[in-house]
Coordinates of C-alpha atoms and ligand atoms in Angstrom, one line a residue:
X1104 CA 101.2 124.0 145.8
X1105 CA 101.9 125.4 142.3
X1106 CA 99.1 124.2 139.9
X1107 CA 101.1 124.6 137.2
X1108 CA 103.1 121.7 138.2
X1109 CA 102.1 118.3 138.9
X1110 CA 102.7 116.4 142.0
X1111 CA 103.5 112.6 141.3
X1112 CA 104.5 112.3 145.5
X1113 CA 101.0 110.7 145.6
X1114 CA 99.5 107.6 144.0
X1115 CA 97.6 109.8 142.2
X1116 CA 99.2 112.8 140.3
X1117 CA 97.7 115.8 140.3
X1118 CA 97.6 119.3 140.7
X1119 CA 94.6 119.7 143.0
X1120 CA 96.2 119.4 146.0
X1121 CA 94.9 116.0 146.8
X1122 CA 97.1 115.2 149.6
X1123 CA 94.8 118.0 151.2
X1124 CA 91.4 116.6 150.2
X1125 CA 91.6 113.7 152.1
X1126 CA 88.1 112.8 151.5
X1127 CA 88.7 112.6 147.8
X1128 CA 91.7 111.1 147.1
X1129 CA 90.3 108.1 149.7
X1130 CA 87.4 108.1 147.0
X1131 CA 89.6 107.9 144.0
X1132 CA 92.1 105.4 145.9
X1133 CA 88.9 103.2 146.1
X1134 CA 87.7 103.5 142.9
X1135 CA 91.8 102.5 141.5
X1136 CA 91.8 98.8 141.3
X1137 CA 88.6 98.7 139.4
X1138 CA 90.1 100.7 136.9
X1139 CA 93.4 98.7 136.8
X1140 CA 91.0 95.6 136.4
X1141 CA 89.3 97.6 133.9
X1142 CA 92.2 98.3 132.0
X1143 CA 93.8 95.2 132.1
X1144 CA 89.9 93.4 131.3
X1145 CA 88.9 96.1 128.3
X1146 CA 92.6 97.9 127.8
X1147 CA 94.6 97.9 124.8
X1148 CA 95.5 93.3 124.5
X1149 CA 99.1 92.4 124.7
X1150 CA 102.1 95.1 125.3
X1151 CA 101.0 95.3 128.5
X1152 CA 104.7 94.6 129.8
X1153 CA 106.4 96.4 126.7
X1154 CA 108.0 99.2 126.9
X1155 CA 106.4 102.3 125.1
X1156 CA 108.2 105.8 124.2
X1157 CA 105.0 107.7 126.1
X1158 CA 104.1 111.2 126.8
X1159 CA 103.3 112.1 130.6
X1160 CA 102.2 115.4 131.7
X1161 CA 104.4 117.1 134.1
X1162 CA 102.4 120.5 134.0
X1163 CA 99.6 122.3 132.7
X1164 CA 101.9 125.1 131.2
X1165 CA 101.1 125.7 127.8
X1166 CA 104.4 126.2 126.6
X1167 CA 105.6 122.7 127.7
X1168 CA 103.8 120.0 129.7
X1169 CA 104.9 116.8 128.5
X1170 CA 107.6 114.7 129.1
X1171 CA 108.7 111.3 127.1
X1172 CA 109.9 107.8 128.6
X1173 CA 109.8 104.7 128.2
X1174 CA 106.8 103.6 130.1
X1175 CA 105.0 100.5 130.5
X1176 CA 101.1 100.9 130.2
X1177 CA 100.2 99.7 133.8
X1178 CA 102.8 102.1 135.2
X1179 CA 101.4 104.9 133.4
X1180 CA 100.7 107.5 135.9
X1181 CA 96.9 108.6 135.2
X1182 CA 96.6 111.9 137.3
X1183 CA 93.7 114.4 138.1
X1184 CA 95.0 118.2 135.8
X1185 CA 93.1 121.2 135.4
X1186 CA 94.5 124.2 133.5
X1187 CA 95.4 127.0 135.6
X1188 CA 92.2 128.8 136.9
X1189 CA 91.3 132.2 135.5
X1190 CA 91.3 134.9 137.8
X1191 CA 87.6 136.8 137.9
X1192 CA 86.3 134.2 135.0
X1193 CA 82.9 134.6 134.8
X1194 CA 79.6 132.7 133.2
X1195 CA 80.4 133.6 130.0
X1196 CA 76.6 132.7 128.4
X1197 CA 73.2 131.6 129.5
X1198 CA 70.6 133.1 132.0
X1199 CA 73.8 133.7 134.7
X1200 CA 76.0 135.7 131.8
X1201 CA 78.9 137.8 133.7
X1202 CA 78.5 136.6 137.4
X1203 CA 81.5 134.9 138.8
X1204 CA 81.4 131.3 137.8
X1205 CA 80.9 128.7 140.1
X1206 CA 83.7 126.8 142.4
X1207 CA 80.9 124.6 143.6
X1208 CA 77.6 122.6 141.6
X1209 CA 74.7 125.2 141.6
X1210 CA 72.0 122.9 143.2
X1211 CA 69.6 123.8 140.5
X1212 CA 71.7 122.7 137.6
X1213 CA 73.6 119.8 139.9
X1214 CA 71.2 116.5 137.8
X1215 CA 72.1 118.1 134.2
X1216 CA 75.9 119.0 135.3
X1217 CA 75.8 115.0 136.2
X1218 CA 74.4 113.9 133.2
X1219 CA 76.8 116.2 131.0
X1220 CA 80.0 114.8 132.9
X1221 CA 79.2 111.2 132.8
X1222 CA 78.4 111.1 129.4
X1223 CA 81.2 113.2 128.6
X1224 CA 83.1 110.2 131.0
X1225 CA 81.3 107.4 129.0
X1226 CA 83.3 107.8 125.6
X1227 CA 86.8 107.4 126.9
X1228 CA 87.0 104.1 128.0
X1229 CA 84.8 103.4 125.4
X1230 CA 86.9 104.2 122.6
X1231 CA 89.8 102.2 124.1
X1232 CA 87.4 99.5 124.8
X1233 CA 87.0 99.6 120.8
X1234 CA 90.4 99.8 119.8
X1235 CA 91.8 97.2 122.8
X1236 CA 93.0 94.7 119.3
X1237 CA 94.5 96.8 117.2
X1238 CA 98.2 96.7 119.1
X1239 CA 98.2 92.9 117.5
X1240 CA 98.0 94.3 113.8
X1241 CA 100.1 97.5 113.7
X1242 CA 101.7 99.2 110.6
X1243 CA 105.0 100.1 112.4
X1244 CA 106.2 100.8 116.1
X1245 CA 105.7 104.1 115.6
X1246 CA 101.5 103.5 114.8
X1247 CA 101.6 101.3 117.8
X1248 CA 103.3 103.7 120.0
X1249 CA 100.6 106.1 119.1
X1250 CA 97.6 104.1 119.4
X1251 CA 98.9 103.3 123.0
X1252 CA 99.7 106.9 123.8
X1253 CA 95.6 107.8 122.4
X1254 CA 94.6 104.9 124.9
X1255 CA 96.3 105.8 128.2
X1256 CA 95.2 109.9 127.5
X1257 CA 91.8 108.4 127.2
X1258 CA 92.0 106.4 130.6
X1259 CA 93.9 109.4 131.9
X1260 CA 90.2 111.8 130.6
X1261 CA 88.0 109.2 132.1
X1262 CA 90.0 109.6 135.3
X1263 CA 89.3 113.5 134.9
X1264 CA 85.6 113.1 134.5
X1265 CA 86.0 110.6 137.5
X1266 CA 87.2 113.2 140.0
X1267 CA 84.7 116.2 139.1
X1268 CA 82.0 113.4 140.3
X1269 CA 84.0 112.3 143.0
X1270 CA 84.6 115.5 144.3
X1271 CA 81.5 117.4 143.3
X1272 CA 78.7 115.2 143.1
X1273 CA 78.9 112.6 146.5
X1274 CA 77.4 109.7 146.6
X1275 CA 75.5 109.6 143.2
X1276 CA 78.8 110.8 141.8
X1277 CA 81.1 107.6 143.3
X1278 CA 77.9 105.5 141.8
X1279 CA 77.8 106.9 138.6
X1280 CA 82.1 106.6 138.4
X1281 CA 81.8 103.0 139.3
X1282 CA 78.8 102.6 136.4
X1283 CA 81.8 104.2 134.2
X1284 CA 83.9 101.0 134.7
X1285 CA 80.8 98.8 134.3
X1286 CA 79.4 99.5 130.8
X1287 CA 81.2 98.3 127.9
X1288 CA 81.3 99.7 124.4
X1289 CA 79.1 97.0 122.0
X1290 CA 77.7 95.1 125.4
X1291 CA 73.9 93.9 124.6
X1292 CA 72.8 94.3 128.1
X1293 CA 75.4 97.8 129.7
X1294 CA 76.7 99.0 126.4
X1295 CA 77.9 102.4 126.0
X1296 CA 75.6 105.5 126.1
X1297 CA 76.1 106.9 122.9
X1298 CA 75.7 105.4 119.3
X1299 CA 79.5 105.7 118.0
X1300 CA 81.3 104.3 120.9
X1301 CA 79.1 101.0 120.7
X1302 CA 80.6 100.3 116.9
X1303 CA 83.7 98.6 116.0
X1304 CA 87.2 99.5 114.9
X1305 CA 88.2 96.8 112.7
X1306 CA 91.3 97.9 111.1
X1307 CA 93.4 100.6 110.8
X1308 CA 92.0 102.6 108.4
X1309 CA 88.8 102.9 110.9
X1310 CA 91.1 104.1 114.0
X1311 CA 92.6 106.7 111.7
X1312 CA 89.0 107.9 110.5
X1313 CA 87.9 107.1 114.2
X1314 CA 90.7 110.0 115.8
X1315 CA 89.7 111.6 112.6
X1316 CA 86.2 112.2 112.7
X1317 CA 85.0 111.0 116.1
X1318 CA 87.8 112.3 118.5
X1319 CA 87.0 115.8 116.6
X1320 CA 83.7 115.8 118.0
X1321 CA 85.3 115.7 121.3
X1322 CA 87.5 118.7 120.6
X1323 CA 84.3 120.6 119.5
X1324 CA 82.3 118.9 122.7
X1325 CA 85.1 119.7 125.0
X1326 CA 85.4 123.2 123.7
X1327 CA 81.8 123.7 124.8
X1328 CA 82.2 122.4 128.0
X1329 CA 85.8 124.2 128.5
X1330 CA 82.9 127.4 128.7
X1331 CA 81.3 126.0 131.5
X1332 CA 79.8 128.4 134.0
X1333 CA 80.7 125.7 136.3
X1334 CA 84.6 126.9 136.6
X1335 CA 86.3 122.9 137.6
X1336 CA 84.7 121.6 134.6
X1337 CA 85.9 124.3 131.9
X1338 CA 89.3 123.8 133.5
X1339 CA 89.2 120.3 133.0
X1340 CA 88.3 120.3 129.4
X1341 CA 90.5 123.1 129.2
X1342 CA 93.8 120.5 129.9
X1343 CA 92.1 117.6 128.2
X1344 CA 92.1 119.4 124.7
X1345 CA 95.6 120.3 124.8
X1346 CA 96.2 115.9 124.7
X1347 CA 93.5 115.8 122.1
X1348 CA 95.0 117.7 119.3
X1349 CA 97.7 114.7 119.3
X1350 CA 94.5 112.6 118.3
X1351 CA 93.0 114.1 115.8
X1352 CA 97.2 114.4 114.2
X1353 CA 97.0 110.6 114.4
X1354 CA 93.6 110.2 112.3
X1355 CA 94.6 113.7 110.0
X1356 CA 98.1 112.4 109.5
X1357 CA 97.4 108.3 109.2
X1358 CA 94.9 109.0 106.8
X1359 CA 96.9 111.5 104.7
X1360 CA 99.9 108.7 104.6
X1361 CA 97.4 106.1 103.4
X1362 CA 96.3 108.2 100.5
X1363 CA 99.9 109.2 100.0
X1364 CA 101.0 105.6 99.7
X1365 CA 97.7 104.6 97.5
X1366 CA 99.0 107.3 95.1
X1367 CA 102.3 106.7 94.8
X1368 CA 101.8 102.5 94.1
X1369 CA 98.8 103.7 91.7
X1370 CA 101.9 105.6 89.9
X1371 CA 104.7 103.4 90.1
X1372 CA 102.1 101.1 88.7
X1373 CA 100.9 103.5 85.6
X1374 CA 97.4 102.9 86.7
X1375 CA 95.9 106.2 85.4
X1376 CA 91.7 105.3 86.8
X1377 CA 91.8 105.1 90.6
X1378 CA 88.5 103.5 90.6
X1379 CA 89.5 100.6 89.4
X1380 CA 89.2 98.7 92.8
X1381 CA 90.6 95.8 91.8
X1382 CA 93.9 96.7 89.7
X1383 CA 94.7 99.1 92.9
X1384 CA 94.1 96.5 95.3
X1385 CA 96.0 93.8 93.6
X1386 CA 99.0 96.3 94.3
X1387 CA 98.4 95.6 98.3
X1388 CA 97.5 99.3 98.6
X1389 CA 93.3 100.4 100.0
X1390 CA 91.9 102.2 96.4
X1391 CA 90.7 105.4 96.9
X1392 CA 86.6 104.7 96.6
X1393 CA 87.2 102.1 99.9
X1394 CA 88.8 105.0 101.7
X1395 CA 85.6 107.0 100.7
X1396 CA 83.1 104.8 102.2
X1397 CA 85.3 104.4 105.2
X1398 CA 84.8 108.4 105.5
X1399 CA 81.0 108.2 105.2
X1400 CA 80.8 105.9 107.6
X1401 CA 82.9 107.7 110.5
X1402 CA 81.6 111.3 109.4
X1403 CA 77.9 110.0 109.5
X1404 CA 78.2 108.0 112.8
X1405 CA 79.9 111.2 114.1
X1406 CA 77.6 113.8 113.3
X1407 CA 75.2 111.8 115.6
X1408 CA 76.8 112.6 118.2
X1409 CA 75.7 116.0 118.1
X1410 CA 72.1 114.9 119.4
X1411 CA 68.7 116.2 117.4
X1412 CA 69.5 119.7 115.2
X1413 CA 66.4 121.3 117.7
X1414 CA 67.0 120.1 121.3
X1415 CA 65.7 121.6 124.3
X1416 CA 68.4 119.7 126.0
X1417 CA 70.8 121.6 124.2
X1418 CA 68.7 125.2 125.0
X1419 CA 68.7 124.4 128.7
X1420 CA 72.2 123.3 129.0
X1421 CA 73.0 126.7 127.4
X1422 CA 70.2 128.6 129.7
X1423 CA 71.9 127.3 132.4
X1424 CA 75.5 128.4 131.7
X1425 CA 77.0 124.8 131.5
X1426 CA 77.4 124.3 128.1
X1427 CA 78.0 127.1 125.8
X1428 CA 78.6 127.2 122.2
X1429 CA 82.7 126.5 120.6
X1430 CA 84.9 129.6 121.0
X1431 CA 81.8 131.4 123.0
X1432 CA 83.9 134.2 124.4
X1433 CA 84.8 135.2 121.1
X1434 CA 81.4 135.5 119.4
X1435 CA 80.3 138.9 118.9
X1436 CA 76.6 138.5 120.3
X1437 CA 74.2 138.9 123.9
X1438 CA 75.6 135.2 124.5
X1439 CA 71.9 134.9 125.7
X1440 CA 70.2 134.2 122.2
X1441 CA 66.6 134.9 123.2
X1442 CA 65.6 136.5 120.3
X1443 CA 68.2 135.4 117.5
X1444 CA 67.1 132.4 115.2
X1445 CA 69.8 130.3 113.3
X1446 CA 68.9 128.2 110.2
X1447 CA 68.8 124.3 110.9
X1448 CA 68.6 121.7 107.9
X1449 CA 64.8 120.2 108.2
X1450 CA 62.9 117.2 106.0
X1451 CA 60.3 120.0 104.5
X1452 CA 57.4 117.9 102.4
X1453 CA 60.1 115.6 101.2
X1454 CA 62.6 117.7 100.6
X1455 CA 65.8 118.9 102.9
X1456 CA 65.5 122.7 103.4
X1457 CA 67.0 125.4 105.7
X1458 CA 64.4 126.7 108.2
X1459 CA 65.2 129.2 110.7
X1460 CA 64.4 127.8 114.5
X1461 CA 65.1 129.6 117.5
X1462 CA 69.3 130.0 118.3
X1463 CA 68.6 128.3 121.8
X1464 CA 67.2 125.1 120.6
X1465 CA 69.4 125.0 117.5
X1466 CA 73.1 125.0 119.1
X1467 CA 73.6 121.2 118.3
X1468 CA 73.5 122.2 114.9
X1469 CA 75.2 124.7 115.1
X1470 CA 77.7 122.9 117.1
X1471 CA 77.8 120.4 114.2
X1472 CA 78.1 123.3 111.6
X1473 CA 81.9 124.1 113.2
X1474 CA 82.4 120.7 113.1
X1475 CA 81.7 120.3 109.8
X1476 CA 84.0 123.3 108.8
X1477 CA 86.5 121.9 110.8
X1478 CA 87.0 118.6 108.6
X1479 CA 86.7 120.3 105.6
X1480 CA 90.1 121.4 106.6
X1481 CA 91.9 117.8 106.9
X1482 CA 89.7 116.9 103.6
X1483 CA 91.8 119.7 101.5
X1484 CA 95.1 118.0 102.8
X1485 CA 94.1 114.9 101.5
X1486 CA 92.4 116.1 98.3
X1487 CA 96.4 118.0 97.8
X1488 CA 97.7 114.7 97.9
X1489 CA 95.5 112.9 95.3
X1490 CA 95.8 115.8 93.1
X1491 CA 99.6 116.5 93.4
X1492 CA 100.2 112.6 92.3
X1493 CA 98.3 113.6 89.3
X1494 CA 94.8 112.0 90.1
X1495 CA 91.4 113.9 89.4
X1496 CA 89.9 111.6 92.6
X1497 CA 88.6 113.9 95.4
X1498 CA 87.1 112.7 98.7
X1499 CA 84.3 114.2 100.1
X1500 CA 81.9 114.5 103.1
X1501 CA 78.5 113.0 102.5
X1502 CA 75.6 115.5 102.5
X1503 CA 74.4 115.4 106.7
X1504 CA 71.7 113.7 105.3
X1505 CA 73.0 110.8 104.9
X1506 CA 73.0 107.5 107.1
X1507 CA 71.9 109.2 110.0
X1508 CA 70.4 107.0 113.4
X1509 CA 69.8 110.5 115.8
X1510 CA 67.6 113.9 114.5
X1511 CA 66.1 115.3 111.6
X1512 CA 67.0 112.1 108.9
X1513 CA 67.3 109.4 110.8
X1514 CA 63.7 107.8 109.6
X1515 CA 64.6 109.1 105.5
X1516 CA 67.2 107.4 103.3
X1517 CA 69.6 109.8 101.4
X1518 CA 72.6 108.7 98.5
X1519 CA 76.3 111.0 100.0
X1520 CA 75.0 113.7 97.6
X1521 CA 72.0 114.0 99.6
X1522 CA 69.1 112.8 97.2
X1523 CA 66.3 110.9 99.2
X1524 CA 65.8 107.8 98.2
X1525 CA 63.5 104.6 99.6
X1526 CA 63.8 101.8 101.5
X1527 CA 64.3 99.2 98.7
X1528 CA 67.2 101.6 96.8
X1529 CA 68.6 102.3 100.2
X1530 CA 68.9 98.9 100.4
X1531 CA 70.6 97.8 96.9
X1532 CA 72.8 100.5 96.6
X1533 CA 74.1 101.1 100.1
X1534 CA 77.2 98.7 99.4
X1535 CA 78.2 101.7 97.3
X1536 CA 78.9 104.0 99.8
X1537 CA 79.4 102.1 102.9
X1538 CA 82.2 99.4 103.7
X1539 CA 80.7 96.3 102.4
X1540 CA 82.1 93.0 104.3
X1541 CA 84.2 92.4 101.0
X1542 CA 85.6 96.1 101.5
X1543 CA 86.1 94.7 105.3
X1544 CA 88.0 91.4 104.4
X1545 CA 90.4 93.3 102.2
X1546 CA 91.7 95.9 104.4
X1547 CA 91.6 92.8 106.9
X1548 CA 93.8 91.1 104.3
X1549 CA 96.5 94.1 104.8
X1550 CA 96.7 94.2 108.6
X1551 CA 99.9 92.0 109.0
X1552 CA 101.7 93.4 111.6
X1553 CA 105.1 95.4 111.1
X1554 CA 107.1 95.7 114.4
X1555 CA 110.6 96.1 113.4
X1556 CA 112.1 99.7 113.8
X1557 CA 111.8 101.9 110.9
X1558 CA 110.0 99.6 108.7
X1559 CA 106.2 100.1 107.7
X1560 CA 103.8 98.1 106.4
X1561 CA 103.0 98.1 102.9
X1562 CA 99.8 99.9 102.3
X1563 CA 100.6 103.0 104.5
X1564 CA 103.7 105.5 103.8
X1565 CA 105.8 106.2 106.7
X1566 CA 105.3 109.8 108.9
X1567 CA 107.2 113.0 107.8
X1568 CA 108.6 113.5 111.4
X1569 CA 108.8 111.2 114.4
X1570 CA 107.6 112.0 117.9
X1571 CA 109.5 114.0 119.9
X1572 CA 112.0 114.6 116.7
X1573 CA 112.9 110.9 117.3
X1574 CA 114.9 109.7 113.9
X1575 CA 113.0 107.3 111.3
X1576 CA 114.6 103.8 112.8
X1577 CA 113.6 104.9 116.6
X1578 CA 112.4 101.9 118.9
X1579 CA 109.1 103.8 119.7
X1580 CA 107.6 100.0 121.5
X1581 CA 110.1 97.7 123.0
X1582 CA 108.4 94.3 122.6
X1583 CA 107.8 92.2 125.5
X1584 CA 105.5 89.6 125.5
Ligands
BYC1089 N1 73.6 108.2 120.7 O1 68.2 116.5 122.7 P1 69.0 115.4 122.1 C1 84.7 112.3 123.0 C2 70.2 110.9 123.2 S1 83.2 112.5 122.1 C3 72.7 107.8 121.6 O2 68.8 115.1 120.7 P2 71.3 116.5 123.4 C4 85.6 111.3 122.5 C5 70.4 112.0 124.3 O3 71.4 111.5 125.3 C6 82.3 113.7 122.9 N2 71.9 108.6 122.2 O4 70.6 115.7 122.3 C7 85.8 111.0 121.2 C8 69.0 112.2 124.9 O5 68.8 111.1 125.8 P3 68.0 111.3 127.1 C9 81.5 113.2 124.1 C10 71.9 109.9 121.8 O6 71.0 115.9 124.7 C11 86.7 110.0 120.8 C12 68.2 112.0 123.7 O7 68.9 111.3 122.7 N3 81.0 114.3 124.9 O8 84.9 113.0 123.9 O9 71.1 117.9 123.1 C13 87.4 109.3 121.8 C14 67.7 113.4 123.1 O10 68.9 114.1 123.0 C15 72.8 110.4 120.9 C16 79.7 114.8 124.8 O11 78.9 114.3 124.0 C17 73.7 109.4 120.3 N4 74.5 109.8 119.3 O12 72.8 116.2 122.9 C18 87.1 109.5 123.1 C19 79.4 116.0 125.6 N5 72.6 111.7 120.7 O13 68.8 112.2 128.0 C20 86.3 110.5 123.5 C21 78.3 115.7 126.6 C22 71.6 112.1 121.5 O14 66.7 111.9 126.7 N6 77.0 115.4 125.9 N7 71.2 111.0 122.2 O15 67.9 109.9 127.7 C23 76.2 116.3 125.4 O16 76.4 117.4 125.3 C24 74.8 115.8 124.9 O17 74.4 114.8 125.7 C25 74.8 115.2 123.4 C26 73.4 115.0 123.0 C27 75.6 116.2 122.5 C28 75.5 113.9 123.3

């Protein structure tokens, strides 16, 4: 078959010749209606018989995969895509650097290559899991049709994870893909396996700064992984990143339109101080410093999910050629790191200090570092906006320091600016920087759903373009309930 294209002739789409791997597909086929159950249990509540304008891939060809139709969410068609494998790839880092990578688990690294995949597999029904109400309280059609099309590529990445343990991993692998369905994100007794995906998403604004923040540290995960020695996996990632960058548009370009609209109401209303909450939220619009503390929140909660700054996890993930570092091919270095040291962010004697550790056990951080850089760049968007409408507000990203449960600060207190404070300041002043449940109830206030074409609620301007170059009054969700 051509792996470019994808075959839909079985009940599972893909472009791994599954009609041919008749062991597999049974496996997948079996694990099917507890996902359906799953989805229809945990999946996105309500719209499950509307019609939704959705994006399906139809090949793995960069220069156009995805076609759009009316869909409705059960009918989706989750299928198994890898990107096109690279002829004579090799390991491109780690102890194995330049042998051919691996078609099959090397036996040695087979319990970490698990571990890697399912937790990789954990976050994706998770974050639907999390955002499963929010179709109820959407600022327009075409919000809703986005948060749907972020949910079924989410089920569609846990169906990816699903088939590398399916096919590579036997028994322990159909195990662990039935554990995927089992745990729930926020569950006391199975929740979730890492500390974001176990949160809620209240509102909006937190789904935005959710594909914001959060879904960018699966584009800088997934780029790691997409180095894999072990060749199905880096494929894998590789197709799962070109549906991610839609994500992270949703969160860079929900957020900019509720600054945008913020701005423009703060004007129309000649309110020259944006920090004063309550004149800007008696205009129905979310004030500036709330947004703010919505950001510390999500960027804090994300940077955990880089693990500890110095991880021997990390080191021997590398060592082993399964998980390099982002955009590894095109670092000018050994791609070994035996001897090279890269400066991590410590608590030194009270104070937080750069100290140079060893590269190998220091690639979370350095992982986080290029995550970091990268939401500086959304930040300067948003920053354009509050300036341009004549505002001397800027947001910024708390020091990493801050509100931190995993590594280096998470027994300290720090303020955003990272100054350490104690327990009993942490404690009257966090309201400051974090959402409060006041901040909570209003922006709960504004979530009154809009669901007539072309119209938007008030507290959120409507997008420059439409999907797929639809016009401004397009039916992106055909209601049905
Ligand atoms: N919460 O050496 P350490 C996405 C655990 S998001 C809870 O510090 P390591 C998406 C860790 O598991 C991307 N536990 O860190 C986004 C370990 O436990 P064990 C998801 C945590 O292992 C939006 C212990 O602490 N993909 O795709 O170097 C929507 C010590 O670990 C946390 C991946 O993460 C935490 N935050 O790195 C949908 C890639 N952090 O084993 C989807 C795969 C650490 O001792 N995962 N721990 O029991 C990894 O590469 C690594 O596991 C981590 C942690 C980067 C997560």
């Amino acid at each position: 078959m051509n792996y470019m294209n994808v075959d839909y002739s079985t009940k599972i789409p893909n472009n791994v010749n599954l009609s041919e791997d008749r062991q597999v597909l049974k496996a997948l086929e079996g694990w099917h209606p507890g996902y359906m159950d799953w989805w229809s249990d945990m999946g996105p509540e309500g719209f499950q018989q509307s019609l939704v304008y959705l994006r399906t891939a139809y090949s793995v060809d960069p220069r156009g995969w995805a076609k759009f139709d009316y869909v409705k969410m059960p009918e989706y068609r989750w299928g198994i895509l890898l990107a096109p494998q690279e002829e004579n790839r090799v390991v491109p880092f780690g102890e194995s650097y330049g042998e051919p990578a691996w078609q099959e688990v090397p036996g040695e690294h087979r319990a970490m290559l698990r571990r890697l995949i399912v937790i990789q597999g954990d976050t994706e029904p998770a974050s639907v899991e999390q955002q499963r109400h929010l179709g109820k309280t959407a600022p327009s059609l075409y919000d809703m049709r986005n948060l749907f099309q972020v949910n079924v590529e989410e089920g569609r990445h846990l169906w990816a994870m699903v088939y590398l343990l399916q096919k590579y991993f036997g028994r322990d692998g159909r195990e662990e893909a039935d554990e995927l369905l089992r745990r729930r994100s926020g569950d006391a007794d199975a929740p979730r396996m890492l500390g974001a995906f176990n949160e809620a998403t209240p509102d909006w604004l937190s789904f935005f700064m959710f594909t914001y923040f959060t879904d960018r540290d699966g584009k800088m995960q997934l780029h790691s992984l997409a180095q894999s020695g072990f060749d199905p996996l880096s494929r894998t990632c590789r197709f799962m990143l070109t549906e991610e960058a839609h994500h992270m548009f949703v969160g860079e370009t929900g957020i900019s339109r509720v600054v945008q609209r913020t701005c423009e109401a703060m004007r129309d209303a000649g309110i020259t101080d944006p920090t004063d909450i309550a004149k800007v939220r008696a205009l129905g619009v979310i004030d500036l410093p709330t947004i703010q503390k919505k950001l510390n929140l999500h960027y804090s909660l994300s940077l955990d999910l880089f693990g500890s700054e110095v991880s021997t996890n990390a080191a021997n993930a590398f060592n082993a050629g399964i998980k390099g570092r982002y955009r590894e091919t095109q670092i000018d270095d050994d791609h070994r790191l035996q001897n090279s040291t890269y400066p991590v962010l410590k608590l030194v004697n009270g104070e937080i200090k750069r100290v140079d550790e060893p590269a190998l056990t220091a690639l979370n951080m350095r992982l986080r570092d290029d995550y970091t850089q990268d939401c500086v760049k959304g930040m300067l968007r948003w920053n354009k906006i509050i300036s341009l409408a004549g505002y001397q507000f800027k947001l910024t990203l708390p020091n990493v320091a801050f509100h931190r449960a995993i590594g280096e600060f998470k027994d300290i207190h720090a303020t955003p600016d990272g100054v350490l404070i104690d327990d009993a300041t942490w404690t009257k002043r966090k309201g400051e920087w974090l959402p409060s449940s006041a901040d909570g109830d209003f922006i709960a206030s504004l979530m009154k759903p809009v669901t007539v074409s072309g119209e938007y609620a008030p507290w959120i301007s409507p997008p420059k373009v439409g999907i797929d170059n639809k016009p401004g009054d397009f039916e992106y969700v055909k209601i049905e309930t």
